[in-house]
Amino acid sequence: ETGVTQTPRHLVMGMTNKKSLKCEQHLGHNAMYWYKQSAKKPLELMFVYSLEERVENNSVPSRFSPECPNSSHLFLHLHTLQPEDSALYLCASSQERTGGLGTQYFGPGTRLTVL
Amino acid sequence: SQQGEEDPQALSIQEGENATMNCSYKTSINNLQWYRQNSGRGLVHLILIRSNEREKHSGRLRVTLDTSKKSSSLLITASRAADTASYFCAAANQAGTALIFGKGTTLSVSS
């Protein structure tokens, strides 16, 4: 266990549904991240929160909406997704407030399937 | 743009053999990290090597960094079936503000 939990682990949703992914870190870290992992593609950074403030949004479509209510919790709200959004969504956290200076700790991921 | 790029894409070896994976990157870095991912799971950090370091060891892992060639290698010695996983390099930009992952090398170790 890395100290980062994600729920649900698996999610199947239709294109008109609204759902949320939840991430919680028990490490006292200062930064949290959402990544998308699709088959045969590099890990794509979606959002970065540092001390609960969004510091990066990598041109992610507005159908993905992040929320960071406190330093331990991170949500990804999903609505009107497309089948190409099916992927493994990974949450990570780090002690450092910037993404590259130290180790990132990953959760187990949510396997999302959009029908 | 993709910062880290691993080679080979896939590697199959027998237990007890050594496995070497390479990573190339494009721009100056603050550090380079290696992560491991078991099928469908999250990534686990293995080792971080800073730009002013040339070699680092952790158990059966040995990582080298050649900043003049913009490349790194991960060596796993005396491999075990449990080492079967995907291995990713991730290069941190010089300011340390971003970590960019490669596509990974899939390692299969058969007993």
CSV table of C-alpha atoms in Angstrom, one decimal:
chain,number,residue,atom,x,y,z
A,1,GLU,CA,0.0,0.0,0.0
A,2,THR,CA,1.3,3.4,-1.0
A,3,GLY,CA,-0.9,5.5,1.3
A,4,VAL,CA,-3.0,6.7,-1.6
A,5,THR,CA,-6.5,5.2,-2.0
A,6,GLN,CA,-8.9,5.5,-4.9
A,7,THR,CA,-12.6,4.7,-5.3
A,8,PRO,CA,-14.2,3.2,-7.1
A,9,ARG,CA,-11.7,0.7,-8.5
A,10,HIS,CA,-13.9,0.0,-11.5
A,11,LEU,CA,-16.6,2.2,-13.1
A,12,VAL,CA,-18.8,1.7,-16.1
A,13,MET,CA,-20.8,4.6,-17.2
A,14,GLY,CA,-22.9,5.7,-20.2
A,15,MET,CA,-22.1,8.9,-22.1
A,16,THR,CA,-24.9,10.8,-20.4
A,17,ASN,CA,-24.1,9.9,-16.8
A,18,LYS,CA,-22.4,12.0,-14.2
A,19,LYS,CA,-20.0,10.2,-11.9
A,20,SER,CA,-17.1,11.2,-9.6
A,21,LEU,CA,-13.8,9.6,-8.9
A,22,LYS,CA,-12.3,10.0,-5.4
A,23,CYS,CA,-8.7,10.0,-4.2
A,24,GLU,CA,-7.5,10.2,-0.6
A,25,GLN,CA,-3.9,10.4,0.5
A,26,HIS,CA,-2.8,9.5,4.1
A,27,LEU,CA,0.7,10.8,3.8
A,28,GLY,CA,0.4,14.4,4.7
A,29,HIS,CA,1.6,15.4,1.2
A,30,ASN,CA,1.3,18.9,-0.3
A,31,ALA,CA,0.5,18.2,-3.9
A,32,MET,CA,-2.0,15.9,-5.7
A,33,TYR,CA,-2.3,14.8,-9.3
A,34,TRP,CA,-4.7,13.2,-11.7
A,35,TYR,CA,-3.2,11.2,-14.6
A,36,LYS,CA,-4.9,9.4,-17.5
A,37,GLN,CA,-3.3,6.1,-18.7
A,38,SER,CA,-4.5,4.8,-22.1
A,39,ALA,CA,-3.2,1.7,-23.8
A,40,LYS,CA,0.1,2.2,-25.7
A,41,LYS,CA,0.3,5.9,-24.7
A,42,PRO,CA,2.5,7.6,-22.1
A,43,LEU,CA,0.9,8.6,-18.9
A,44,GLU,CA,-0.8,11.9,-19.4
A,45,LEU,CA,-0.9,14.5,-16.6
A,46,MET,CA,-4.3,16.0,-16.3
A,47,PHE,CA,-4.4,18.2,-13.3
A,48,VAL,CA,-2.1,19.3,-10.5
A,49,TYR,CA,-3.1,20.7,-7.1
A,50,SER,CA,-0.6,22.2,-4.8
A,51,LEU,CA,-1.7,23.2,-1.3
A,52,GLU,CA,-5.3,22.8,-2.6
A,53,GLU,CA,-4.8,25.3,-5.4
A,54,ARG,CA,-4.9,24.1,-9.0
A,55,VAL,CA,-1.6,24.9,-10.6
A,56,GLU,CA,-1.8,23.0,-13.8
A,57,ASN,CA,-4.6,22.0,-16.2
A,58,ASN,CA,-3.1,20.3,-19.3
A,59,SER,CA,-5.7,21.3,-21.9
A,60,VAL,CA,-8.2,18.8,-20.4
A,61,PRO,CA,-11.7,18.9,-21.9
A,62,SER,CA,-14.3,20.5,-19.6
A,63,ARG,CA,-16.2,17.3,-19.3
A,64,PHE,CA,-13.5,16.5,-16.6
A,65,SER,CA,-13.8,18.8,-13.6
A,66,PRO,CA,-11.4,18.4,-10.6
A,67,GLU,CA,-12.1,19.4,-7.1
A,68,CYS,CA,-9.7,19.6,-4.1
A,69,PRO,CA,-11.6,20.4,-0.9
A,70,ASN,CA,-8.5,19.9,1.3
A,71,SER,CA,-5.0,18.6,1.1
A,72,SER,CA,-6.0,15.0,1.6
A,73,HIS,CA,-8.8,14.6,-0.9
A,74,LEU,CA,-9.0,15.0,-4.6
A,75,PHE,CA,-12.1,14.4,-6.8
A,76,LEU,CA,-12.5,14.1,-10.6
A,77,HIS,CA,-16.1,14.8,-11.6
A,78,LEU,CA,-17.1,13.3,-14.9
A,79,HIS,CA,-20.0,14.2,-17.2
A,80,THR,CA,-21.0,13.5,-20.8
A,81,LEU,CA,-17.9,11.5,-21.4
A,82,GLN,CA,-16.9,9.9,-24.7
A,83,PRO,CA,-15.9,6.3,-25.4
A,84,GLU,CA,-12.3,7.5,-26.0
A,85,ASP,CA,-12.2,8.6,-22.3
A,86,SER,CA,-12.1,5.0,-21.3
A,87,ALA,CA,-8.8,4.5,-19.5
A,88,LEU,CA,-7.1,3.9,-16.2
A,89,TYR,CA,-7.3,7.1,-14.1
A,90,LEU,CA,-4.5,7.4,-11.6
A,91,CYS,CA,-4.2,9.7,-8.6
A,92,ALA,CA,-0.8,10.6,-7.1
A,93,SER,CA,0.6,12.7,-4.3
A,94,SER,CA,3.9,14.2,-3.4
A,95,GLN,CA,5.5,15.9,-0.5
A,96,GLU,CA,7.1,18.5,-2.8
A,97,ARG,CA,4.8,21.2,-4.0
A,98,THR,CA,6.1,20.9,-7.6
A,99,GLY,CA,5.6,17.8,-9.6
A,100,GLY,CA,9.2,16.9,-10.6
A,101,LEU,CA,11.3,17.5,-7.5
A,102,GLY,CA,10.6,14.3,-5.7
A,103,THR,CA,8.8,11.0,-5.6
A,104,GLN,CA,5.2,10.7,-6.5
A,105,TYR,CA,3.0,8.1,-4.7
A,106,PHE,CA,0.3,6.6,-6.8
A,107,GLY,CA,-3.0,5.1,-5.9
A,108,PRO,CA,-4.2,1.8,-7.5
A,109,GLY,CA,-6.3,3.6,-10.1
A,110,THR,CA,-9.9,3.6,-11.3
A,111,ARG,CA,-10.6,1.6,-14.5
A,112,LEU,CA,-13.2,3.6,-16.3
A,113,THR,CA,-15.2,2.3,-19.2
A,114,VAL,CA,-17.5,4.6,-21.1
A,115,LEU,CA,-20.2,2.9,-23.2
B,1,SER,CA,6.2,16.6,-26.0
B,2,GLN,CA,7.3,13.3,-24.6
B,3,GLN,CA,10.3,13.6,-22.4
B,4,GLY,CA,11.2,10.1,-21.5
B,5,GLU,CA,11.2,7.3,-24.0
B,6,GLU,CA,12.1,3.7,-23.1
B,7,ASP,CA,13.8,1.0,-25.1
B,8,PRO,CA,13.0,-1.8,-25.7
B,9,GLN,CA,9.2,-1.7,-25.6
B,10,ALA,CA,9.1,-5.3,-24.5
B,11,LEU,CA,11.7,-7.7,-23.0
B,12,SER,CA,11.4,-11.4,-22.2
B,13,ILE,CA,14.0,-13.2,-20.1
B,14,GLN,CA,14.5,-16.2,-17.9
B,15,GLU,CA,14.7,-16.1,-14.2
B,16,GLY,CA,18.2,-15.4,-13.0
B,17,GLU,CA,19.1,-13.4,-16.0
B,18,ASN,CA,19.7,-9.6,-15.9
B,19,ALA,CA,17.3,-7.2,-17.5
B,20,THR,CA,18.4,-3.8,-18.9
B,21,MET,CA,16.1,-1.1,-19.9
B,22,ASN,CA,17.1,2.2,-21.5
B,23,CYS,CA,15.5,5.6,-21.4
B,24,SER,CA,16.2,8.7,-23.5
B,25,TYR,CA,15.0,12.2,-22.9
B,26,LYS,CA,15.1,15.4,-24.9
B,27,THR,CA,15.8,18.4,-22.6
B,28,SER,CA,17.9,19.2,-19.5
B,29,ILE,CA,16.6,17.6,-16.4
B,30,ASN,CA,16.5,18.1,-12.7
B,31,ASN,CA,16.2,14.4,-12.0
B,32,LEU,CA,15.2,11.1,-13.6
B,33,GLN,CA,13.0,8.6,-11.9
B,34,TRP,CA,12.0,5.0,-12.5
B,35,TYR,CA,8.7,3.5,-11.7
B,36,ARG,CA,7.2,0.0,-11.9
B,37,GLN,CA,3.6,-0.9,-12.6
B,38,ASN,CA,2.0,-4.3,-12.2
B,39,SER,CA,-0.8,-5.0,-14.6
B,40,GLY,CA,-3.7,-2.6,-14.1
B,41,ARG,CA,-2.3,-1.2,-10.9
B,42,GLY,CA,-0.8,2.1,-9.8
B,43,LEU,CA,2.8,3.0,-10.3
B,44,VAL,CA,5.4,2.3,-7.6
B,45,HIS,CA,8.5,4.5,-7.3
B,46,LEU,CA,11.8,2.6,-7.6
B,47,ILE,CA,14.6,5.0,-7.7
B,48,LEU,CA,15.4,8.7,-8.3
B,49,ILE,CA,18.7,9.9,-9.7
B,50,ARG,CA,19.6,13.5,-9.7
B,51,SER,CA,21.2,15.3,-12.7
B,52,ASN,CA,24.6,15.5,-10.9
B,53,GLU,CA,24.7,11.8,-10.1
B,54,ARG,CA,26.0,9.2,-12.4
B,55,GLU,CA,25.0,5.9,-10.8
B,56,LYS,CA,22.7,4.7,-8.0
B,57,HIS,CA,21.9,1.4,-6.5
B,58,SER,CA,18.9,0.0,-4.6
B,59,GLY,CA,19.0,-3.7,-3.8
B,60,ARG,CA,19.0,-5.5,-7.2
B,61,LEU,CA,18.5,-2.3,-9.1
B,62,ARG,CA,21.2,-0.2,-10.6
B,63,VAL,CA,20.5,3.0,-12.4
B,64,THR,CA,22.9,5.0,-14.5
B,65,LEU,CA,22.5,8.5,-15.9
B,66,ASP,CA,24.5,10.1,-18.8
B,67,THR,CA,23.5,13.7,-19.1
B,68,SER,CA,25.7,14.2,-22.1
B,69,LYS,CA,23.8,11.6,-24.0
B,70,LYS,CA,20.5,12.4,-22.4
B,71,SER,CA,20.0,8.8,-21.4
B,72,SER,CA,19.5,6.5,-18.4
B,73,SER,CA,19.5,2.8,-17.9
B,74,LEU,CA,17.8,0.5,-15.4
B,75,LEU,CA,19.5,-2.8,-14.7
B,76,ILE,CA,17.7,-5.5,-12.7
B,77,THR,CA,20.1,-8.2,-11.7
B,78,ALA,CA,19.2,-11.9,-11.0
B,79,SER,CA,15.6,-11.3,-12.1
B,80,ARG,CA,12.6,-13.2,-10.6
B,81,ALA,CA,9.2,-14.0,-11.9
B,82,ALA,CA,7.8,-11.3,-9.5
B,83,ASP,CA,9.8,-8.7,-11.5
B,84,THR,CA,7.3,-9.1,-14.3
B,85,ALA,CA,5.8,-5.7,-14.8
B,86,SER,CA,6.0,-2.5,-16.9
B,87,TYR,CA,8.8,-0.1,-16.1
B,88,PHE,CA,8.6,3.6,-16.8
B,89,CYS,CA,11.2,6.3,-16.7
B,90,ALA,CA,10.0,9.8,-15.9
B,91,ALA,CA,12.1,12.9,-16.5
B,92,ALA,CA,11.7,16.0,-14.4
B,93,ASN,CA,12.3,19.3,-16.2
B,94,GLN,CA,15.1,21.4,-14.9
B,95,ALA,CA,12.8,23.6,-12.8
B,96,GLY,CA,11.3,20.6,-11.2
B,97,THR,CA,7.8,21.6,-12.0
B,98,ALA,CA,6.8,18.7,-14.1
B,99,LEU,CA,7.5,15.0,-14.4
B,100,ILE,CA,7.0,13.5,-17.9
B,101,PHE,CA,6.6,9.8,-18.3
B,102,GLY,CA,7.6,7.5,-21.2
B,103,LYS,CA,5.5,4.7,-22.7
B,104,GLY,CA,7.3,2.1,-20.6
B,105,THR,CA,9.1,-1.2,-21.1
B,106,THR,CA,7.1,-4.4,-20.5
B,107,LEU,CA,9.3,-7.0,-18.8
B,108,SER,CA,8.3,-10.7,-18.7
B,109,VAL,CA,10.4,-13.0,-16.5
B,110,SER,CA,9.6,-16.7,-16.9
B,111,SER,CA,10.6,-19.4,-14.5
